[in-house]
């Protein structure tokens, strides 16, 4: 029960093969920041994760009191909370957002890439009205969703109750926890894997279908396609280390914040709290595709982002922002990854990948939820 709670809480809070190979040989310390105008085609980036429909509304304190909720908190829905979603929909002006950490990152990448269906997203939803809403919202964002439909389980949802600048979240993972590899094995679904050139899967999926992650990782390694993963939460390194380490040999780029990376370093008995040294050690872990060194990207909130590849370590300052301009930090990490991936897909230098990640994170924290304007202005 506790592990499932943590999964849900943190889910809510937070080219040619030769060209692909060259992309990772570039030093992260390139002196000039150059973007590539490389072609973006349909299906170039594929993500897998736990899809949730965020149902967000400004509410009165009385609604929090009715369900025994606290502001600025996130909990797993209990039986007494099951009617909260209908209360939100029926009594308030609600916003529906296609959520879940990995889906957020894919949506942000899609927004920045601009071409419809440049991204594909795989996960599991239920056969219900919230599942329909989730599909419609993701489609409206330009994402090509290939959901597994679980006929017996409700679509995962996250109620977001807004009071002023505070948010109380009530999450129900539900069908998102029911993904099965037999869906991935279907010819139509696997064709999207074969067509993709880049892959991104959040660590939360380790609790759902690690065998699916390994299958995609093996495909990526054989085809010399970059495979990216996120540590996602400290508890995954603590309690799901075995499946994580089965996937790690296929990981070309590993994302994580300072807390997550420290927890992984501790689980690996690295014997150091120095994030740069942890990054170097993670980069040196065994790897299936030996043609390029693993890249480790460590975000630290308002502190510089660290990029490690082999013995090369580079720091990139984030964009400064006044505290008064910060509206909601929950989607910052997801947005950073989405921005990074969008430039990676274009074939840009790593410095540009990080710069775009910073741009996306800076923009998202000035808005409510993982949302963005119609058109990006990243140049």
mmCIF file of C-alpha atoms in Angstrom:
data_model
loop_
_atom_site.group_PDB
_atom_site.id
_atom_site.type_symbol
_atom_site.label_atom_id
_atom_site.label_comp_id
_atom_site.label_asym_id
_atom_site.label_seq_id
_atom_site.Cartn_x
_atom_site.Cartn_y
_atom_site.Cartn_z
ATOM 1 C CA UNK A 1 0.000 0.000 0.000
ATOM 2 C CA UNK A 2 2.760 2.484 0.919
ATOM 3 C CA UNK A 3 4.715 1.803 -2.274
ATOM 4 C CA UNK A 4 1.622 2.260 -4.424
ATOM 5 C CA UNK A 5 0.889 5.490 -2.594
ATOM 6 C CA UNK A 6 4.384 6.767 -3.348
ATOM 7 C CA UNK A 7 4.063 5.767 -7.003
ATOM 8 C CA UNK A 8 0.870 7.748 -7.370
ATOM 9 C CA UNK A 9 1.945 10.741 -5.311
ATOM 10 C CA UNK A 10 5.168 11.205 -7.190
ATOM 11 C CA UNK A 11 3.575 10.472 -10.560
ATOM 12 C CA UNK A 12 1.332 13.454 -9.983
ATOM 13 C CA UNK A 13 3.860 15.811 -8.423
ATOM 14 C CA UNK A 14 6.493 15.781 -10.263
ATOM 15 C CA UNK A 15 17.937 10.359 -37.985
ATOM 16 C CA UNK A 16 20.158 7.768 -39.228
ATOM 17 C CA UNK A 17 21.967 5.460 -36.842
ATOM 18 C CA UNK A 18 25.324 7.067 -37.640
ATOM 19 C CA UNK A 19 23.958 10.513 -36.885
ATOM 20 C CA UNK A 20 22.477 9.223 -33.629
ATOM 21 C CA UNK A 21 25.822 7.792 -32.619
ATOM 22 C CA UNK A 22 27.606 11.066 -33.384
ATOM 23 C CA UNK A 23 25.077 12.930 -31.272
ATOM 24 C CA UNK A 24 26.375 11.266 -28.134
ATOM 25 C CA UNK A 25 30.057 11.618 -28.975
ATOM 26 C CA UNK A 26 29.783 15.413 -28.835
ATOM 27 C CA UNK A 27 31.178 16.921 -25.678
ATOM 28 C CA UNK A 28 28.575 18.521 -23.419
ATOM 29 C CA UNK A 29 31.035 21.404 -23.107
ATOM 30 C CA UNK A 30 30.815 22.559 -26.718
ATOM 31 C CA UNK A 31 31.659 26.276 -26.667
ATOM 32 C CA UNK A 32 28.923 27.325 -29.072
ATOM 33 C CA UNK A 33 25.216 26.757 -28.582
ATOM 34 C CA UNK A 34 23.852 25.481 -31.881
ATOM 35 C CA UNK A 35 20.411 24.173 -32.645
ATOM 36 C CA UNK A 36 19.781 21.765 -35.461
ATOM 37 C CA UNK A 37 16.977 22.224 -37.946
ATOM 38 C CA UNK A 38 16.921 18.474 -38.488
ATOM 39 C CA UNK A 39 13.800 16.961 -39.958
ATOM 40 C CA UNK A 40 11.085 16.005 -37.496
ATOM 41 C CA UNK A 41 8.953 13.162 -38.793
ATOM 42 C CA UNK A 42 5.930 11.388 -37.403
ATOM 43 C CA UNK A 43 6.645 8.847 -34.684
ATOM 44 C CA UNK A 44 10.263 9.863 -34.150
ATOM 45 C CA UNK A 45 9.915 9.890 -30.325
ATOM 46 C CA UNK A 46 8.116 7.174 -28.364
ATOM 47 C CA UNK A 47 7.256 7.343 -24.670
ATOM 48 C CA UNK A 48 5.760 4.803 -22.255
ATOM 49 C CA UNK A 49 4.311 5.481 -18.837
ATOM 50 C CA UNK A 50 1.343 5.759 -16.510
ATOM 51 C CA UNK A 51 -1.379 7.979 -18.047
ATOM 52 C CA UNK A 52 -3.602 9.941 -15.674
ATOM 53 C CA UNK A 53 -6.362 12.410 -16.456
ATOM 54 C CA UNK A 54 -5.778 15.493 -14.323
ATOM 55 C CA UNK A 55 -9.094 17.054 -13.297
ATOM 56 C CA UNK A 56 -8.305 20.526 -12.009
ATOM 57 C CA UNK A 57 -10.558 23.211 -10.536
ATOM 58 C CA UNK A 58 -10.513 26.178 -8.216
ATOM 59 C CA UNK A 59 -12.551 25.157 -5.172
ATOM 60 C CA UNK A 60 -13.727 26.449 -1.836
ATOM 61 C CA UNK A 61 -12.047 25.359 1.405
ATOM 62 C CA UNK A 62 -15.264 23.567 2.335
ATOM 63 C CA UNK A 63 -14.639 20.928 -0.345
ATOM 64 C CA UNK A 64 -11.238 20.124 1.151
ATOM 65 C CA UNK A 65 -12.837 19.856 4.566
ATOM 66 C CA UNK A 66 -15.581 17.582 3.219
ATOM 67 C CA UNK A 67 -12.992 15.031 2.123
ATOM 68 C CA UNK A 68 -10.491 15.623 4.945
ATOM 69 C CA UNK A 69 -7.868 17.058 2.594
ATOM 70 C CA UNK A 70 -4.988 19.437 3.249
ATOM 71 C CA UNK A 71 -3.722 22.194 0.989
ATOM 72 C CA UNK A 72 -0.363 21.541 -0.724
ATOM 73 C CA UNK A 73 -0.613 17.820 -0.212
ATOM 74 C CA UNK A 74 -1.001 14.722 -2.369
ATOM 75 C CA UNK A 75 -2.668 11.481 -1.348
ATOM 76 C CA UNK A 76 -3.885 8.217 -2.787
ATOM 77 C CA UNK A 77 -7.662 8.104 -3.154
ATOM 78 C CA UNK A 78 -9.463 5.997 -0.562
ATOM 79 C CA UNK A 79 -13.075 4.807 -0.730
ATOM 80 C CA UNK A 80 -14.267 8.036 0.863
ATOM 81 C CA UNK A 81 -12.674 10.040 -1.947
ATOM 82 C CA UNK A 82 -14.293 8.214 -4.869
ATOM 83 C CA UNK A 83 -17.039 10.831 -5.302
ATOM 84 C CA UNK A 84 -14.622 13.775 -5.343
ATOM 85 C CA UNK A 85 -14.161 13.561 -9.103
ATOM 86 C CA UNK A 86 -17.891 13.888 -9.745
ATOM 87 C CA UNK A 87 -18.094 16.718 -7.205
ATOM 88 C CA UNK A 88 -15.426 18.571 -9.150
ATOM 89 C CA UNK A 89 -17.045 17.981 -12.522
ATOM 90 C CA UNK A 90 -20.585 18.778 -11.434
ATOM 91 C CA UNK A 91 -19.968 21.748 -9.172
ATOM 92 C CA UNK A 92 -16.990 23.595 -10.644
ATOM 93 C CA UNK A 93 -15.390 24.807 -13.845
ATOM 94 C CA UNK A 94 -12.841 22.085 -14.480
ATOM 95 C CA UNK A 95 -9.819 21.789 -16.731
ATOM 96 C CA UNK A 96 -8.865 18.384 -18.095
ATOM 97 C CA UNK A 97 -5.175 17.769 -18.754
ATOM 98 C CA UNK A 98 -3.546 14.612 -20.118
ATOM 99 C CA UNK A 99 -1.240 13.923 -17.188
ATOM 100 C CA UNK A 100 1.142 11.459 -15.608
ATOM 101 C CA UNK A 101 4.868 12.285 -15.491
ATOM 102 C CA UNK A 102 5.979 10.648 -18.758
ATOM 103 C CA UNK A 103 2.925 11.782 -20.692
ATOM 104 C CA UNK A 104 3.641 15.342 -19.497
ATOM 105 C CA UNK A 105 7.187 15.120 -20.886
ATOM 106 C CA UNK A 106 5.941 13.713 -24.188
ATOM 107 C CA UNK A 107 3.306 16.453 -24.462
ATOM 108 C CA UNK A 108 5.909 19.181 -23.884
ATOM 109 C CA UNK A 109 8.250 17.608 -26.468
ATOM 110 C CA UNK A 110 5.350 17.392 -28.921
ATOM 111 C CA UNK A 111 4.503 21.066 -28.350
ATOM 112 C CA UNK A 112 8.080 22.119 -29.047
ATOM 113 C CA UNK A 113 8.533 19.831 -32.063
ATOM 114 C CA UNK A 114 5.379 21.168 -33.671
ATOM 115 C CA UNK A 115 4.710 18.378 -36.155
ATOM 116 C CA UNK A 116 1.513 16.461 -35.427
ATOM 117 C CA UNK A 117 2.186 12.922 -34.200
ATOM 118 C CA UNK A 118 5.932 13.495 -33.930
ATOM 119 C CA UNK A 119 5.471 11.691 -30.621
ATOM 120 C CA UNK A 120 3.804 8.395 -29.717
ATOM 121 C CA UNK A 121 2.725 7.533 -26.185
ATOM 122 C CA UNK A 122 1.878 4.084 -24.800
ATOM 123 C CA UNK A 123 0.133 3.325 -21.498
ATOM 124 C CA UNK A 124 -3.078 1.852 -20.107
ATOM 125 C CA UNK A 125 -6.500 3.464 -19.564
ATOM 126 C CA UNK A 126 -10.029 2.251 -18.873
ATOM 127 C CA UNK A 127 -13.009 2.078 -21.186
ATOM 128 C CA UNK A 128 -14.910 4.994 -19.658
ATOM 129 C CA UNK A 129 -15.679 8.692 -20.058
ATOM 130 C CA UNK A 130 -12.432 9.755 -18.402
ATOM 131 C CA UNK A 131 -10.501 7.512 -20.787
ATOM 132 C CA UNK A 132 -12.269 9.169 -23.703
ATOM 133 C CA UNK A 133 -11.450 12.597 -22.270
ATOM 134 C CA UNK A 134 -7.811 11.595 -21.796
ATOM 135 C CA UNK A 135 -7.530 10.412 -25.404
ATOM 136 C CA UNK A 136 -9.149 13.596 -26.683
ATOM 137 C CA UNK A 137 -6.871 15.862 -24.628
ATOM 138 C CA UNK A 138 -3.688 14.037 -25.664
ATOM 139 C CA UNK A 139 -4.845 14.035 -29.309
ATOM 140 C CA UNK A 140 -5.530 17.765 -29.039
ATOM 141 C CA UNK A 141 -1.917 18.175 -27.964
ATOM 142 C CA UNK A 142 -0.807 16.377 -31.144
ATOM 143 C CA UNK A 143 0.325 13.171 -29.408
ATOM 144 C CA UNK A 144 -0.398 9.838 -31.101
ATOM 145 C CA UNK A 145 -1.671 7.751 -28.188
ATOM 146 C CA UNK A 146 -1.619 3.967 -28.407
ATOM 147 C CA UNK A 147 -3.326 3.065 -25.144
ATOM 148 C CA UNK A 148 -4.083 -0.414 -23.916
ATOM 149 C CA UNK A 149 -7.748 -0.444 -22.879
ATOM 150 C CA UNK A 150 -8.510 -2.303 -19.659
ATOM 151 C CA UNK A 151 -12.214 -3.169 -19.735
ATOM 152 C CA UNK A 152 -12.480 -3.887 -16.008
ATOM 153 C CA UNK A 153 -10.581 -0.956 -14.468
ATOM 154 C CA UNK A 154 -11.297 2.765 -14.411
ATOM 155 C CA UNK A 155 -9.018 5.269 -16.105
ATOM 156 C CA UNK A 156 -6.395 6.701 -13.767
ATOM 157 C CA UNK A 157 -7.287 10.160 -12.509
ATOM 158 C CA UNK A 158 -5.792 12.891 -10.371
ATOM 159 C CA UNK A 159 -8.118 15.455 -8.789
ATOM 160 C CA UNK A 160 -6.344 18.794 -8.387
ATOM 161 C CA UNK A 161 -8.134 21.078 -5.932
ATOM 162 C CA UNK A 162 -6.829 24.635 -6.155
ATOM 163 C CA UNK A 163 -7.265 27.104 -3.304
ATOM 164 C CA UNK A 164 -5.316 30.288 -4.035
ATOM 165 C CA UNK A 165 -1.737 29.192 -4.753
ATOM 166 C CA UNK A 166 -2.198 25.908 -2.927
ATOM 167 C CA UNK A 167 -2.998 22.549 -4.487
ATOM 168 C CA UNK A 168 -4.377 19.394 -2.953
ATOM 169 C CA UNK A 169 -4.100 16.322 -5.160
ATOM 170 C CA UNK A 170 -6.033 13.071 -4.878
ATOM 171 C CA UNK A 171 -4.742 10.399 -7.226
ATOM 172 C CA UNK A 172 -6.153 7.072 -8.341
ATOM 173 C CA UNK A 173 -3.675 5.136 -10.505
ATOM 174 C CA UNK A 174 -6.288 2.513 -11.438
ATOM 175 C CA UNK A 175 -5.905 1.325 -15.059
ATOM 176 C CA UNK A 176 -2.497 2.976 -15.433
ATOM 177 C CA UNK A 177 -1.232 0.170 -13.193
ATOM 178 C CA UNK A 178 -2.613 -2.508 -15.556
ATOM 179 C CA UNK A 179 -0.350 -2.252 -18.606
ATOM 180 C CA UNK A 180 0.662 -5.652 -20.000
ATOM 181 C CA UNK A 181 3.497 -6.544 -22.363
ATOM 182 C CA UNK A 182 1.132 -8.509 -24.613
ATOM 183 C CA UNK A 183 -0.177 -5.133 -25.769
ATOM 184 C CA UNK A 184 3.352 -4.061 -26.739
ATOM 185 C CA UNK A 185 3.829 -7.372 -28.563
ATOM 186 C CA UNK A 186 0.905 -6.701 -30.907
ATOM 187 C CA UNK A 187 2.175 -6.067 -34.433
ATOM 188 C CA UNK A 188 0.439 -2.701 -34.742
ATOM 189 C CA UNK A 189 1.870 -1.425 -31.443
ATOM 190 C CA UNK A 190 5.359 -2.832 -31.986
ATOM 191 C CA UNK A 191 5.444 -1.140 -35.404
ATOM 192 C CA UNK A 192 5.536 2.202 -33.561
ATOM 193 C CA UNK A 193 8.570 0.974 -31.605
ATOM 194 C CA UNK A 194 10.289 -0.030 -34.829
ATOM 195 C CA UNK A 195 9.469 3.317 -36.445
ATOM 196 C CA UNK A 196 10.742 5.438 -33.545
ATOM 197 C CA UNK A 197 14.317 6.737 -33.372
ATOM 198 C CA UNK A 198 14.261 7.887 -29.727
ATOM 199 C CA UNK A 199 12.683 6.397 -26.610
ATOM 200 C CA UNK A 200 11.772 7.811 -23.212
ATOM 201 C CA UNK A 201 10.295 5.837 -20.293
ATOM 202 C CA UNK A 202 9.849 7.129 -16.746
ATOM 203 C CA UNK A 203 11.062 5.119 -13.782
ATOM 204 C CA UNK A 204 7.516 4.820 -12.441
ATOM 205 C CA UNK A 205 6.862 2.250 -15.177
ATOM 206 C CA UNK A 206 9.259 -0.088 -13.344
ATOM 207 C CA UNK A 207 6.380 -0.763 -10.931
ATOM 208 C CA UNK A 208 4.013 -1.634 -13.788
ATOM 209 C CA UNK A 209 5.756 -3.414 -16.682
ATOM 210 C CA UNK A 210 9.559 -3.638 -16.434
ATOM 211 C CA UNK A 211 9.574 -6.409 -19.058
ATOM 212 C CA UNK A 212 8.130 -3.925 -21.556
ATOM 213 C CA UNK A 213 10.941 -1.508 -20.715
ATOM 214 C CA UNK A 214 13.570 -4.211 -21.288
ATOM 215 C CA UNK A 215 11.996 -5.160 -24.643
ATOM 216 C CA UNK A 216 12.118 -1.564 -25.872
ATOM 217 C CA UNK A 217 15.640 -1.154 -24.469
ATOM 218 C CA UNK A 218 16.869 -4.243 -26.312
ATOM 219 C CA UNK A 219 15.372 -2.966 -29.556
ATOM 220 C CA UNK A 220 16.996 0.429 -29.033
ATOM 221 C CA UNK A 221 20.431 -1.075 -28.353
ATOM 222 C CA UNK A 222 20.296 -3.310 -31.435
ATOM 223 C CA UNK A 223 19.241 -0.423 -33.644
ATOM 224 C CA UNK A 224 21.645 2.107 -32.085
ATOM 225 C CA UNK A 225 18.691 4.285 -31.042
ATOM 226 C CA UNK A 226 18.952 6.481 -27.928
ATOM 227 C CA UNK A 227 17.000 5.050 -24.985
ATOM 228 C CA UNK A 228 16.268 7.476 -22.146
ATOM 229 C CA UNK A 229 14.984 6.775 -18.638
ATOM 230 C CA UNK A 230 14.154 8.841 -15.568
ATOM 231 C CA UNK A 231 14.897 7.787 -11.991
ATOM 232 C CA UNK A 232 11.556 9.483 -11.191
ATOM 233 C CA UNK A 233 11.590 9.021 -7.385
ATOM 234 C CA UNK A 234 14.012 7.989 -4.622
ATOM 235 C CA UNK A 235 11.871 5.033 -3.490
ATOM 236 C CA UNK A 236 12.354 3.327 -6.862
ATOM 237 C CA UNK A 237 16.092 3.038 -6.220
ATOM 238 C CA UNK A 238 15.335 1.761 -2.731
ATOM 239 C CA UNK A 239 12.575 -0.772 -3.427
ATOM 240 C CA UNK A 240 12.639 -1.487 -7.171
ATOM 241 C CA UNK A 241 16.397 -1.655 -7.710
ATOM 242 C CA UNK A 242 16.347 -5.159 -9.221
ATOM 243 C CA UNK A 243 14.071 -4.313 -12.185
ATOM 244 C CA UNK A 244 15.801 -0.941 -12.522
ATOM 245 C CA UNK A 245 19.183 -2.609 -12.953
ATOM 246 C CA UNK A 246 17.748 -4.975 -15.581
ATOM 247 C CA UNK A 247 16.818 -1.909 -17.633
ATOM 248 C CA UNK A 248 19.951 0.160 -16.866
ATOM 249 C CA UNK A 249 22.273 -1.572 -19.391
ATOM 250 C CA UNK A 250 20.086 -0.210 -22.180
ATOM 251 C CA UNK A 251 19.930 3.378 -20.868
ATOM 252 C CA UNK A 252 21.830 5.920 -22.972
ATOM 253 C CA UNK A 253 20.568 9.003 -21.108
ATOM 254 C CA UNK A 254 19.492 8.900 -17.468
ATOM 255 C CA UNK A 255 17.581 11.816 -15.960
ATOM 256 C CA UNK A 256 17.124 12.499 -12.255
ATOM 257 C CA UNK A 257 17.018 15.300 -9.740
ATOM 258 C CA UNK A 258 19.524 15.685 -6.927
ATOM 259 C CA UNK A 259 17.498 13.637 -4.421
ATOM 260 C CA UNK A 260 16.811 10.812 -6.849
ATOM 261 C CA UNK A 261 20.436 10.631 -7.997
ATOM 262 C CA UNK A 262 21.698 10.611 -4.403
ATOM 263 C CA UNK A 263 19.316 7.757 -3.557
ATOM 264 C CA UNK A 264 20.546 5.770 -6.568
ATOM 265 C CA UNK A 265 24.169 6.398 -5.596
ATOM 266 C CA UNK A 266 23.450 5.149 -2.094
ATOM 267 C CA UNK A 267 21.699 2.041 -3.422
ATOM 268 C CA UNK A 268 24.775 1.354 -5.568
ATOM 269 C CA UNK A 269 27.165 1.858 -2.613
ATOM 270 C CA UNK A 270 29.123 4.481 -4.535
ATOM 271 C CA UNK A 271 30.450 5.854 -1.249
ATOM 272 C CA UNK A 272 30.082 9.518 -2.188
ATOM 273 C CA UNK A 273 27.465 12.258 -1.923
ATOM 274 C CA UNK A 274 29.188 14.388 -4.572
ATOM 275 C CA UNK A 275 26.639 14.540 -7.391
ATOM 276 C CA UNK A 276 29.310 15.004 -10.051
ATOM 277 C CA UNK A 277 31.117 11.904 -8.863
ATOM 278 C CA UNK A 278 27.829 9.984 -8.643
ATOM 279 C CA UNK A 279 27.101 11.055 -12.213
ATOM 280 C CA UNK A 280 30.515 9.816 -13.388
ATOM 281 C CA UNK A 281 29.965 6.458 -11.673
ATOM 282 C CA UNK A 282 26.473 6.057 -13.157
ATOM 283 C CA UNK A 283 27.870 6.873 -16.581
ATOM 284 C CA UNK A 284 30.441 4.095 -16.133
ATOM 285 C CA UNK A 285 27.930 1.352 -15.227
ATOM 286 C CA UNK A 286 27.737 -1.576 -17.634
ATOM 287 C CA UNK A 287 26.062 -0.797 -20.941
ATOM 288 C CA UNK A 288 24.697 -3.012 -23.721
ATOM 289 C CA UNK A 289 25.472 -0.573 -26.536
ATOM 290 C CA UNK A 290 29.141 0.240 -26.092
ATOM 291 C CA UNK A 291 29.299 2.608 -29.064
ATOM 292 C CA UNK A 292 28.606 5.606 -26.821
ATOM 293 C CA UNK A 293 28.989 6.444 -23.167
ATOM 294 C CA UNK A 294 25.940 6.840 -20.975
ATOM 295 C CA UNK A 295 24.938 10.452 -20.335
ATOM 296 C CA UNK A 296 23.629 11.410 -16.894
ATOM 297 C CA UNK A 297 21.555 14.581 -16.529
ATOM 298 C CA UNK A 298 21.012 15.856 -12.972
ATOM 299 C CA UNK A 299 18.624 18.724 -12.242
ATOM 300 C CA UNK A 300 18.851 20.618 -8.946
ATOM 301 C CA UNK A 301 15.931 23.027 -8.797
ATOM 302 C CA UNK A 302 17.347 26.538 -8.974
ATOM 303 C CA UNK A 303 20.951 25.254 -8.954
ATOM 304 C CA UNK A 304 22.842 24.444 -12.173
ATOM 305 C CA UNK A 305 21.971 21.311 -14.112
ATOM 306 C CA UNK A 306 24.851 18.817 -14.217
ATOM 307 C CA UNK A 307 25.593 16.726 -17.311
ATOM 308 C CA UNK A 308 28.051 13.829 -16.975
ATOM 309 C CA UNK A 309 29.314 11.632 -19.802
ATOM 310 C CA UNK A 310 32.300 9.489 -19.009
ATOM 311 C CA UNK A 311 34.774 11.765 -17.223
ATOM 312 C CA UNK A 312 33.345 14.928 -18.781
ATOM 313 C CA UNK A 313 31.199 16.983 -16.419
ATOM 314 C CA UNK A 314 29.512 20.263 -17.347
ATOM 315 C CA UNK A 315 27.242 22.567 -15.366
ATOM 316 C CA UNK A 316 24.507 24.692 -16.940
ATOM 317 C CA UNK A 317 22.931 27.529 -14.914
ATOM 318 C CA UNK A 318 19.136 27.627 -14.904
ATOM 319 C CA UNK A 319 17.016 30.658 -15.820
ATOM 320 C CA UNK A 320 16.549 32.958 -12.848
ATOM 321 C CA UNK A 321 12.971 33.628 -11.759
ATOM 322 C CA UNK A 322 11.420 35.706 -9.001
ATOM 323 C CA UNK A 323 9.556 33.740 -6.333
ATOM 324 C CA UNK A 324 6.465 35.875 -6.948
ATOM 325 C CA UNK A 325 6.326 34.605 -10.553
ATOM 326 C CA UNK A 326 6.229 30.932 -9.557
ATOM 327 C CA UNK A 327 2.718 29.493 -9.739
ATOM 328 C CA UNK A 328 3.168 25.713 -9.667
ATOM 329 C CA UNK A 329 6.438 23.740 -9.572
ATOM 330 C CA UNK A 330 4.874 20.270 -9.863
ATOM 331 C CA UNK A 331 5.535 19.822 -13.580
ATOM 332 C CA UNK A 332 9.002 21.388 -13.708
ATOM 333 C CA UNK A 333 10.941 18.133 -13.956
ATOM 334 C CA UNK A 334 8.580 16.682 -16.553
ATOM 335 C CA UNK A 335 8.827 19.863 -18.623
ATOM 336 C CA UNK A 336 12.640 19.898 -18.452
ATOM 337 C CA UNK A 337 12.795 16.398 -19.897
ATOM 338 C CA UNK A 338 10.301 17.310 -22.619
ATOM 339 C CA UNK A 339 12.356 20.320 -23.623
ATOM 340 C CA UNK A 340 15.595 18.339 -23.578
ATOM 341 C CA UNK A 341 14.105 15.551 -25.697
ATOM 342 C CA UNK A 342 12.712 17.944 -28.297
ATOM 343 C CA UNK A 343 16.193 19.244 -29.099
ATOM 344 C CA UNK A 344 17.761 15.783 -28.838
ATOM 345 C CA UNK A 345 15.330 14.598 -31.506
ATOM 346 C CA UNK A 346 16.339 17.527 -33.728
ATOM 347 C CA UNK A 347 20.002 16.516 -33.457
ATOM 348 C CA UNK A 348 21.051 19.636 -31.551
ATOM 349 C CA UNK A 349 24.102 19.859 -29.320
ATOM 350 C CA UNK A 350 23.626 18.829 -25.712
ATOM 351 C CA UNK A 351 24.034 22.430 -24.552
ATOM 352 C CA UNK A 352 20.923 23.270 -26.586
ATOM 353 C CA UNK A 353 19.043 20.283 -25.203
ATOM 354 C CA UNK A 354 19.668 21.574 -21.682
ATOM 355 C CA UNK A 355 18.842 25.155 -22.655
ATOM 356 C CA UNK A 356 15.493 24.061 -24.049
ATOM 357 C CA UNK A 357 14.852 21.975 -20.946
ATOM 358 C CA UNK A 358 15.446 25.047 -18.809
ATOM 359 C CA UNK A 359 13.170 27.111 -21.055
ATOM 360 C CA UNK A 360 10.320 24.606 -20.760
ATOM 361 C CA UNK A 361 10.659 24.207 -16.990
ATOM 362 C CA UNK A 362 10.814 27.975 -16.475
ATOM 363 C CA UNK A 363 7.667 28.450 -18.537
ATOM 364 C CA UNK A 364 5.655 25.658 -16.913
ATOM 365 C CA UNK A 365 6.274 26.795 -13.319
ATOM 366 C CA UNK A 366 4.680 30.130 -14.174
ATOM 367 C CA UNK A 367 1.411 28.378 -15.077
ATOM 368 C CA UNK A 368 -1.089 26.141 -13.325
ATOM 369 C CA UNK A 369 -0.424 22.479 -14.068
ATOM 370 C CA UNK A 370 1.737 21.163 -16.898
ATOM 371 C CA UNK A 371 0.256 23.547 -19.465
ATOM 372 C CA UNK A 372 1.694 25.861 -22.083
ATOM 373 C CA UNK A 373 0.642 28.573 -24.569
ATOM 374 C CA UNK A 374 -0.407 27.684 -28.113
ATOM 375 C CA UNK A 375 3.006 28.373 -29.611
ATOM 376 C CA UNK A 376 6.494 28.083 -28.093
ATOM 377 C CA UNK A 377 8.928 31.000 -28.424
ATOM 378 C CA UNK A 378 12.151 29.073 -27.868
ATOM 379 C CA UNK A 379 14.765 30.307 -30.316
#
